[in-house]
Tab-separated table of C-alpha atoms in Angstrom:
chain	number	residue	atom	x	y	z
A	9	MET	CA	21.684	-6.003	-24.378
A	10	LYS	CA	23.171	-6.506	-20.841
A	11	HIS	CA	22.734	-9.824	-19.264
A	12	ILE	CA	21.853	-9.624	-15.568
A	13	ALA	CA	22.027	-12.247	-12.683
A	14	ILE	CA	20.106	-11.354	-9.564
A	15	LEU	CA	20.872	-12.588	-5.986
A	16	GLY	CA	17.913	-12.214	-3.755
A	17	SER	CA	15.413	-12.109	-6.579
A	18	THR	CA	12.419	-12.811	-4.245
A	19	GLY	CA	13.182	-9.874	-1.805
A	20	SER	CA	12.005	-6.259	-2.199
A	21	ILE	CA	15.179	-5.187	-4.121
A	22	GLY	CA	15.053	-8.297	-6.460
A	23	LYS	CA	11.429	-7.694	-7.199
A	24	ASN	CA	11.939	-3.977	-7.973
A	25	ALA	CA	14.938	-4.912	-10.112
A	26	LEU	CA	12.990	-7.198	-12.128
A	27	ASP	CA	10.138	-4.608	-12.501
A	28	VAL	CA	12.999	-2.286	-13.916
A	29	ILE	CA	14.091	-5.084	-16.230
A	30	LYS	CA	10.521	-5.707	-17.490
A	31	THR	CA	10.097	-1.910	-18.243
A	32	HIS	CA	13.192	-1.976	-20.279
A	33	SER	CA	13.169	-5.553	-21.687
A	34	GLU	CA	14.899	-4.329	-24.898
A	35	GLU	CA	17.903	-3.290	-22.634
A	36	PHE	CA	18.312	-6.242	-20.296
A	37	LYS	CA	17.995	-10.075	-20.114
A	38	VAL	CA	17.881	-12.010	-16.976
A	39	VAL	CA	20.185	-15.174	-17.183
A	40	ALA	CA	20.200	-16.298	-13.535
A	41	LEU	CA	18.111	-15.832	-10.312
A	42	GLY	CA	19.046	-16.818	-6.778
A	43	ALA	CA	17.026	-16.786	-3.577
A	44	ASN	CA	16.707	-18.326	-0.091
A	45	LYS	CA	13.555	-20.614	0.092
A	46	ASP	CA	10.564	-18.592	-1.497
A	47	VAL	CA	9.543	-21.378	-4.153
A	48	ASP	CA	6.305	-19.546	-5.129
A	49	THR	CA	7.745	-16.247	-6.081
A	50	LEU	CA	10.792	-17.777	-7.705
A	51	GLU	CA	8.643	-19.915	-9.798
A	52	HIS	CA	6.674	-17.076	-11.003
A	53	GLN	CA	9.857	-15.156	-11.850
A	54	ILE	CA	11.262	-18.024	-13.652
A	55	ARG	CA	8.277	-18.568	-15.876
A	56	GLN	CA	8.204	-14.769	-16.648
A	57	PHE	CA	11.884	-14.078	-17.364
A	58	ARG	CA	13.134	-17.515	-18.386
A	59	PRO	CA	16.686	-17.528	-16.859
A	60	ARG	CA	19.027	-20.246	-17.932
A	61	LEU	CA	19.896	-20.910	-14.110
A	62	ALA	CA	18.179	-20.556	-10.823
A	63	ALA	CA	19.064	-21.540	-7.415
A	64	LEU	CA	17.556	-21.585	-3.963
A	65	ASN	CA	19.682	-21.942	-0.875
A	66	GLU	CA	17.324	-24.504	0.794
A	67	SER	CA	17.705	-27.844	-0.737
A	68	ALA	CA	14.239	-28.969	0.066
A	69	ALA	CA	12.770	-25.842	-1.488
A	70	ALA	CA	14.910	-26.306	-4.643
A	71	ASN	CA	13.494	-29.813	-5.057
A	72	ARG	CA	9.894	-28.452	-4.861
A	73	LEU	CA	10.872	-25.919	-7.525
A	74	ARG	CA	12.236	-28.640	-9.733
A	75	GLU	CA	9.016	-30.550	-9.537
A	76	ARG	CA	6.871	-27.442	-10.356
A	77	LEU	CA	9.051	-26.608	-13.380
A	78	CYS	CA	9.195	-29.933	-14.890
A	79	ASP	CA	7.236	-28.571	-17.865
A	80	LEU	CA	10.104	-26.214	-18.842
A	81	ASN	CA	13.100	-27.051	-20.740
A	82	GLY	CA	16.571	-25.398	-20.571
A	83	ILE	CA	16.493	-24.164	-16.985
A	84	GLU	CA	18.953	-25.633	-14.535
A	85	ILE	CA	17.858	-25.627	-10.834
A	86	LEU	CA	20.569	-25.640	-8.131
A	87	SER	CA	20.552	-25.647	-4.510
A	88	GLY	CA	22.751	-24.628	-1.404
A	89	PRO	CA	25.520	-22.285	-1.190
A	90	GLU	CA	27.072	-23.862	-4.319
A	91	GLY	CA	23.961	-22.936	-6.235
A	92	ILE	CA	24.133	-19.399	-5.114
A	93	GLN	CA	27.732	-19.160	-6.031
A	94	ALA	CA	26.833	-20.400	-9.485
A	95	VAL	CA	24.314	-17.720	-10.023
A	96	ALA	CA	26.961	-15.190	-8.800
A	97	THR	CA	29.602	-16.333	-11.305
A	98	ILE	CA	27.524	-17.472	-14.254
A	99	GLN	CA	29.561	-16.840	-17.396
A	100	GLU	CA	26.853	-15.119	-19.297
A	101	ALA	CA	26.252	-12.289	-16.865
A	102	ASP	CA	27.711	-8.823	-17.460
A	103	GLN	CA	26.613	-7.594	-14.121
A	104	VAL	CA	25.307	-9.198	-10.884
A	105	LEU	CA	22.773	-7.390	-8.683
A	106	GLU	CA	23.343	-8.493	-5.170
A	107	GLY	CA	20.219	-7.859	-3.182
A	108	MET	CA	20.526	-10.777	-0.647
A	109	GLY	CA	21.429	-8.767	2.483
A	110	GLY	CA	23.285	-9.819	5.407
A	111	SER	CA	26.390	-11.877	5.749
A	112	ALA	CA	24.921	-14.416	3.420
A	113	GLY	CA	25.839	-12.168	0.641
A	114	LEU	CA	29.642	-11.909	1.434
A	115	LEU	CA	31.011	-14.978	-0.388
A	116	PRO	CA	28.792	-14.675	-3.513
A	117	THR	CA	29.726	-10.912	-3.800
A	118	LEU	CA	33.401	-11.583	-3.647
A	119	SER	CA	32.907	-14.516	-5.996
A	120	ALA	CA	31.108	-12.340	-8.598
A	121	ILE	CA	33.908	-9.747	-8.196
A	122	ASN	CA	36.647	-12.327	-8.657
A	123	ALA	CA	34.789	-13.662	-11.864
A	124	GLY	CA	35.046	-10.150	-13.271
A	125	LYS	CA	31.445	-9.089	-13.022
A	126	ASP	CA	30.238	-5.607	-12.461
A	127	ILE	CA	28.320	-5.436	-9.151
A	128	ALA	CA	25.142	-3.592	-8.305
A	129	PHE	CA	24.688	-3.885	-4.606
A	130	VAL	CA	22.542	-3.083	-1.749
A	131	ASN	CA	24.275	-5.285	0.869
A	132	LYS	CA	25.977	-2.858	3.152
A	133	GLU	CA	26.771	-5.680	5.514
A	134	VAL	CA	29.285	-6.963	3.043
A	135	MET	CA	31.113	-3.647	2.951
A	136	VAL	CA	30.967	-3.294	6.733
A	137	MET	CA	32.393	-6.784	7.526
A	138	CYS	CA	35.252	-6.715	4.982
A	139	GLY	CA	35.273	-3.349	3.125
A	140	PRO	CA	39.147	-3.377	2.604
A	141	ILE	CA	38.960	-6.847	1.109
A	142	VAL	CA	36.041	-6.073	-1.092
A	143	MET	CA	37.548	-2.837	-2.555
A	144	ASP	CA	40.931	-4.637	-3.107
A	145	ALA	CA	39.156	-7.297	-5.128
A	146	VAL	CA	37.285	-4.546	-7.153
A	147	GLN	CA	40.485	-2.740	-7.940
A	148	LYS	CA	42.399	-6.022	-8.779
A	149	ASN	CA	39.490	-7.217	-11.125
A	150	GLU	CA	38.819	-3.691	-12.563
A	151	VAL	CA	34.995	-3.986	-12.140
A	152	ASN	CA	32.398	-1.492	-11.337
A	153	LEU	CA	30.757	-1.525	-7.727
A	154	ILE	CA	27.746	0.551	-7.962
A	155	PRO	CA	25.486	0.934	-4.789
A	156	ILE	CA	21.705	0.668	-5.010
A	157	ASP	CA	20.937	1.769	-1.422
A	158	GLY	CA	19.536	5.270	-1.474
A	159	GLU	CA	22.075	7.116	0.477
A	160	MET	CA	25.198	5.489	-1.065
A	161	SER	CA	23.799	5.923	-4.524
A	162	ALA	CA	23.187	9.662	-3.812
A	163	ILE	CA	26.699	10.175	-2.898
A	164	PHE	CA	28.144	7.983	-5.668
A	165	GLN	CA	26.045	10.331	-8.150
A	166	CYS	CA	27.044	13.427	-6.398
A	167	LEU	CA	30.765	12.365	-6.490
A	168	GLU	CA	30.840	11.769	-10.191
A	169	GLY	CA	33.628	13.855	-11.717
A	170	ALA	CA	35.318	14.618	-8.417
A	171	ARG	CA	38.953	15.556	-8.840
A	172	ASP	CA	40.538	14.537	-5.537
A	173	ARG	CA	38.224	13.076	-2.930
A	174	GLN	CA	40.836	13.336	-0.189
A	175	THR	CA	41.381	17.169	-0.623
A	176	ASP	CA	38.165	18.343	-2.251
A	177	ILE	CA	35.517	16.811	-0.001
A	178	HIS	CA	34.799	18.510	3.403
A	179	ARG	CA	32.329	15.875	4.493
A	180	LEU	CA	29.625	13.418	3.333
A	181	ILE	CA	26.227	13.956	4.785
A	182	LEU	CA	23.953	10.989	5.100
A	183	THR	CA	20.357	11.599	5.521
A	184	ALA	CA	18.028	9.637	7.708
A	185	SER	CA	14.229	9.624	8.008
A	186	GLY	CA	14.527	8.928	11.618
A	187	GLY	CA	12.317	5.865	11.197
A	188	PRO	CA	9.135	5.224	13.069
A	189	PHE	CA	10.326	6.351	16.416
A	190	ARG	CA	11.887	9.659	15.708
A	191	ASP	CA	9.260	11.518	17.748
A	192	THR	CA	8.857	8.831	20.475
A	193	PRO	CA	10.443	9.525	23.780
A	194	LYS	CA	13.222	7.235	24.821
A	195	ASP	CA	11.434	5.975	27.840
A	196	LYS	CA	8.541	4.794	25.438
A	197	LEU	CA	10.950	2.737	23.335
A	198	TYR	CA	11.289	-0.091	25.885
A	199	THR	CA	7.665	-1.344	25.180
A	200	VAL	CA	7.382	-0.950	21.433
A	201	THR	CA	6.357	-3.937	19.469
A	202	PRO	CA	7.925	-5.380	16.118
A	203	GLN	CA	4.644	-4.406	14.510
A	204	GLN	CA	5.144	-0.841	15.454
A	205	ALA	CA	8.910	-0.997	14.386
A	206	LEU	CA	7.997	-2.284	10.977
A	207	ARG	CA	5.782	0.722	10.171
A	208	HIS	CA	8.466	2.843	8.528
A	209	PRO	CA	6.998	6.366	7.652
A	210	ASN	CA	8.603	6.648	4.190
A	211	TRP	CA	9.996	3.531	2.761
A	212	ASP	CA	8.566	0.058	1.931
A	213	MET	CA	11.516	-2.424	2.858
A	214	GLY	CA	12.351	-5.799	4.094
A	215	ALA	CA	11.974	-6.623	7.779
A	216	LYS	CA	15.639	-6.604	8.647
A	217	ILE	CA	16.431	-3.128	7.189
A	218	THR	CA	13.155	-1.781	8.530
A	219	ILE	CA	14.128	-2.718	12.087
A	220	ASP	CA	17.601	-1.304	11.453
A	221	SER	CA	16.009	1.869	10.589
A	222	ALA	CA	14.007	1.916	13.544
A	223	THR	CA	16.970	1.498	15.832
A	224	MET	CA	19.050	3.786	13.482
A	225	MET	CA	21.565	0.947	13.064
A	226	ASN	CA	20.943	1.115	9.380
A	227	LYS	CA	22.574	4.641	9.301
A	228	GLY	CA	25.410	3.458	11.586
A	229	LEU	CA	26.308	0.726	9.154
A	230	GLU	CA	26.076	3.147	6.296
A	231	VAL	CA	28.782	5.196	8.043
A	232	ILE	CA	31.196	2.336	7.950
A	233	GLU	CA	30.060	1.357	4.383
A	234	ALA	CA	30.592	5.034	3.119
A	235	LYS	CA	34.201	4.981	4.788
A	236	TRP	CA	35.336	2.069	2.526
A	237	LEU	CA	33.345	2.554	-0.589
A	238	PHE	CA	34.296	6.157	-1.104
A	239	ASP	CA	37.698	5.957	0.825
A	240	ILE	CA	36.708	8.778	3.178
A	241	GLU	CA	38.079	9.443	6.660
A	242	LEU	CA	35.496	8.549	9.430
A	243	ASP	CA	35.413	12.126	10.761
A	244	LYS	CA	34.172	13.305	7.538
A	245	ILE	CA	30.938	11.436	7.561
A	246	ASP	CA	28.033	12.917	9.374
A	247	ILE	CA	24.322	11.979	9.694
A	248	VAL	CA	21.337	14.466	9.802
A	249	ILE	CA	17.526	13.573	10.148
A	250	HIS	CA	15.621	14.531	7.213
A	251	ARG	CA	11.956	13.500	7.716
A	252	GLU	CA	10.657	13.923	4.038
A	253	SER	CA	13.535	11.595	2.482
A	254	ILE	CA	13.541	13.741	-0.552
A	255	ILE	CA	17.221	14.587	-0.344
A	256	HIS	CA	18.895	11.158	-0.182
A	257	SER	CA	22.287	12.349	0.799
A	258	MET	CA	24.748	15.228	0.227
A	259	VAL	CA	28.400	16.006	-0.368
A	260	GLU	CA	29.893	19.269	1.059
A	261	TRP	CA	32.923	20.386	-0.693
A	262	THR	CA	35.899	22.378	0.930
A	263	ASP	CA	34.932	25.540	-0.844
A	264	GLY	CA	31.609	25.422	1.116
A	265	SER	CA	29.304	24.415	-1.845
A	266	THR	CA	27.113	21.334	-1.252
A	267	LEU	CA	25.628	18.936	-3.837
A	268	ALA	CA	22.654	17.003	-2.989
A	269	GLN	CA	20.682	14.098	-4.796
A	270	LEU	CA	16.839	14.469	-4.717
A	271	GLY	CA	14.121	12.076	-5.707
A	272	PRO	CA	10.895	10.285	-4.851
A	273	THR	CA	11.080	7.402	-2.460
A	274	ASP	CA	11.152	4.631	-4.946
A	275	MET	CA	14.099	2.146	-5.048
A	276	ARG	CA	13.559	1.559	-8.633
A	277	ILE	CA	15.285	4.816	-9.662
A	278	MET	CA	18.453	3.809	-7.769
A	279	ILE	CA	18.311	0.137	-9.076
A	280	GLN	CA	17.906	1.370	-12.519
A	281	TYR	CA	20.806	3.772	-12.472
A	282	ALA	CA	23.043	0.846	-11.182
A	283	LEU	CA	21.958	-1.305	-14.003
A	284	THR	CA	22.379	1.450	-16.676
A	285	TYR	CA	25.375	3.325	-15.314
A	286	PRO	CA	26.798	5.624	-16.669
A	287	ASN	CA	23.795	6.092	-18.763
A	288	ARG	CA	20.091	7.069	-17.592
A	289	LEU	CA	16.750	5.861	-18.962
A	290	SER	CA	13.346	6.972	-18.359
A	291	THR	CA	11.784	5.519	-15.302
A	292	PRO	CA	7.982	4.789	-14.792
A	293	VAL	CA	7.777	6.470	-11.330
A	294	PRO	CA	6.067	9.552	-9.992
A	295	ARG	CA	8.215	12.677	-10.494
A	296	LEU	CA	9.328	14.776	-7.665
A	297	ASP	CA	7.108	17.765	-7.203
A	298	LEU	CA	9.112	20.357	-5.044
A	299	CYS	CA	6.145	22.696	-5.121
A	300	GLU	CA	4.093	20.106	-3.458
A	301	SER	CA	6.764	19.158	-1.031
A	302	ARG	CA	7.222	22.801	-0.043
A	303	THR	CA	9.452	22.425	2.884
A	304	LEU	CA	12.594	20.207	3.806
A	305	HIS	CA	13.463	19.639	7.472
A	306	PHE	CA	16.802	18.819	8.953
A	307	GLU	CA	17.638	18.006	12.501
A	308	PRO	CA	20.579	16.276	14.541
A	309	ILE	CA	20.278	12.839	15.781
A	310	ASP	CA	19.671	11.936	19.322
A	311	LYS	CA	22.567	9.452	19.987
A	312	GLU	CA	21.394	8.797	23.471
A	313	LYS	CA	18.032	7.880	22.302
A	314	PHE	CA	19.569	5.752	19.373
A	315	PRO	CA	22.828	4.281	20.872
A	316	CYS	CA	23.353	2.012	17.841
A	317	ILE	CA	24.744	5.074	16.091
A	318	SER	CA	27.572	5.522	18.665
A	319	LEU	CA	28.195	1.695	18.512
A	320	ALA	CA	28.751	1.867	14.757
A	321	TYR	CA	31.159	4.862	14.936
A	322	THR	CA	32.995	3.015	17.760
A	323	ALA	CA	33.347	0.005	15.528
A	324	ALA	CA	34.494	1.998	12.608
A	325	LYS	CA	37.119	3.850	14.764
A	326	VAL	CA	38.590	0.725	16.192
A	327	GLY	CA	38.365	-1.188	12.869
A	328	GLY	CA	39.642	-4.665	12.267
A	329	THR	CA	36.988	-7.305	13.148
A	330	LEU	CA	34.856	-5.089	15.458
A	331	PRO	CA	32.670	-3.976	12.639
A	332	VAL	CA	32.165	-7.744	11.781
A	333	VAL	CA	31.077	-8.285	15.371
A	334	LEU	CA	28.553	-5.417	15.158
A	335	CYS	CA	27.039	-6.419	11.865
A	336	SER	CA	26.773	-10.212	12.517
A	337	ALA	CA	25.454	-9.713	16.087
A	338	ASP	CA	22.792	-7.187	14.711
A	339	GLU	CA	21.534	-10.010	12.421
A	340	VAL	CA	20.832	-12.163	15.393
A	341	VAL	CA	19.240	-9.528	17.753
A	342	VAL	CA	17.038	-8.075	15.023
A	343	ASP	CA	15.734	-11.712	14.272
A	344	ALA	CA	15.220	-12.123	17.980
A	345	PHE	CA	13.323	-8.845	18.440
A	346	LEU	CA	11.027	-9.735	15.369
A	347	LYS	CA	10.148	-13.092	17.085
A	348	GLU	CA	9.581	-11.097	20.330
A	349	ARG	CA	12.277	-12.818	22.353
A	350	ILE	CA	13.875	-9.576	23.376
A	351	GLY	CA	12.698	-5.968	23.737
A	352	PHE	CA	13.585	-3.053	21.389
A	353	MET	CA	16.030	-1.483	23.582
A	354	ASP	CA	17.686	-4.816	24.400
A	355	ILE	CA	19.097	-4.684	20.717
A	356	PRO	CA	21.803	-1.966	21.435
A	357	ALA	CA	22.433	-3.313	24.910
A	358	ILE	CA	23.156	-6.850	23.595
A	359	LEU	CA	25.306	-5.457	20.733
A	360	GLU	CA	27.402	-3.507	23.159
A	361	CYS	CA	27.804	-6.551	25.309
A	362	VAL	CA	29.019	-8.766	22.353
A	363	MET	CA	31.374	-5.950	21.208
A	364	ASN	CA	33.016	-5.777	24.582
A	365	LYS	CA	33.530	-9.494	24.730
A	366	HIS	CA	35.492	-9.483	21.493
A	367	VAL	CA	39.257	-9.543	20.953
A	368	VAL	CA	39.886	-7.479	17.931
A	369	ILE	CA	41.964	-8.690	14.972
A	370	ALA	CA	43.509	-5.566	13.435
A	371	ASN	CA	44.116	-6.778	9.774
A	372	PRO	CA	41.699	-9.635	9.254
A	373	SER	CA	41.801	-12.245	6.434
A	374	LEU	CA	38.642	-13.451	4.748
A	375	GLU	CA	38.823	-16.663	6.982
A	376	ASP	CA	39.206	-14.466	10.080
A	377	VAL	CA	36.060	-12.464	8.988
A	378	LEU	CA	34.112	-15.696	8.376
A	379	GLU	CA	35.215	-16.991	11.772
A	380	VAL	CA	34.437	-13.917	13.662
A	381	ASN	CA	31.033	-13.769	11.964
A	382	GLN	CA	30.109	-17.198	13.467
A	383	TRP	CA	31.770	-16.312	16.754
A	384	ALA	CA	29.651	-13.140	17.116
A	385	LYS	CA	26.360	-14.839	16.124
A	386	SER	CA	26.965	-17.778	18.556
A	387	VAL	CA	27.901	-15.287	21.457
A	388	THR	CA	24.708	-13.276	20.735
A	389	ARG	CA	22.524	-16.349	20.796
A	390	SER	CA	23.837	-17.270	24.209
A	391	ILE	CA	23.308	-13.964	25.551
A	392	ILE	CA	19.700	-13.895	24.307
A	393	LYS	CA	19.193	-17.241	25.835
A	394	ASP	CA	20.461	-16.268	29.076
A	395	LYS	CA	18.105	-13.310	29.126
A	396	ARG	CA	15.088	-15.493	28.826
């Protein structure tokens, strides 16, 4: 039986992971759960899965959770960053599922890796911000880092058994649904609302990643993530619009053949594979019916309409701390857009402004990354405040 710790258990990835674990209760045991402040959901999860340890990032929320669980014995409730770190490094865990998202997952992920834990992760921001540091820690500690995100999982699966990635791979092809505005003219994007942007046509995801999908920033961040995760040159990573989201990504080999991973739009498939790797188990999700799907469409991305793509490629090409700036500033602008403090097309404009203000550190340390993360967020908030 594999023992699992989950960071971000109250989010969409965490909930789906627990659904997988419940389906295969004979294979997995939950030993720790960590979240931000959702007391109601975490209490329900604790009563159902009975972990030894749980943590909430907000201290007040953790206190409320302790009061509610006073009838249970043997469960330790912690709070703050130290509590989240304890979940990430709990001794009993064989694998840590990192579903927190954003820069908040950076230190817990590195702590889990340095504690020798295999990692199942969906947090592309961690790889964007400090991919070289993460991959160096993975190699040093000889752990598995298995992506959950659909596109990264697809490429991970297609690359299994690859002999020499540097010489055998012609390119990685990331597929993108195009989000809710794939057919919306650019001049109409200036007036779209958060409610419209949150209506993803194919996937049910958290608010941050859904807005990133609407701006196509999600795909831009995946380009940077793939560069480090698969040790692939930037000019070998392409993006295509694939409306049906049936092909989750592809690998084109030097001999002209292409491998693709196909499946229904259900995150439980990728989550389960990350937890069972290299084995596979039956999954209680609808099967892909290609006869029903009938056609698959592909088209190029309009980079003028979605400028976040070009910003991401620029950040990846320059490297150093510029991807940190892009990633950190994006957290702030997405939050501001959701709160209707800025418009939809203000998102790429502000990101470009923050990137232009930054003096890049070529080979950043972890301390540099953390400092730039705070700098980028502070500058972005100032720009947003000045716009109002």
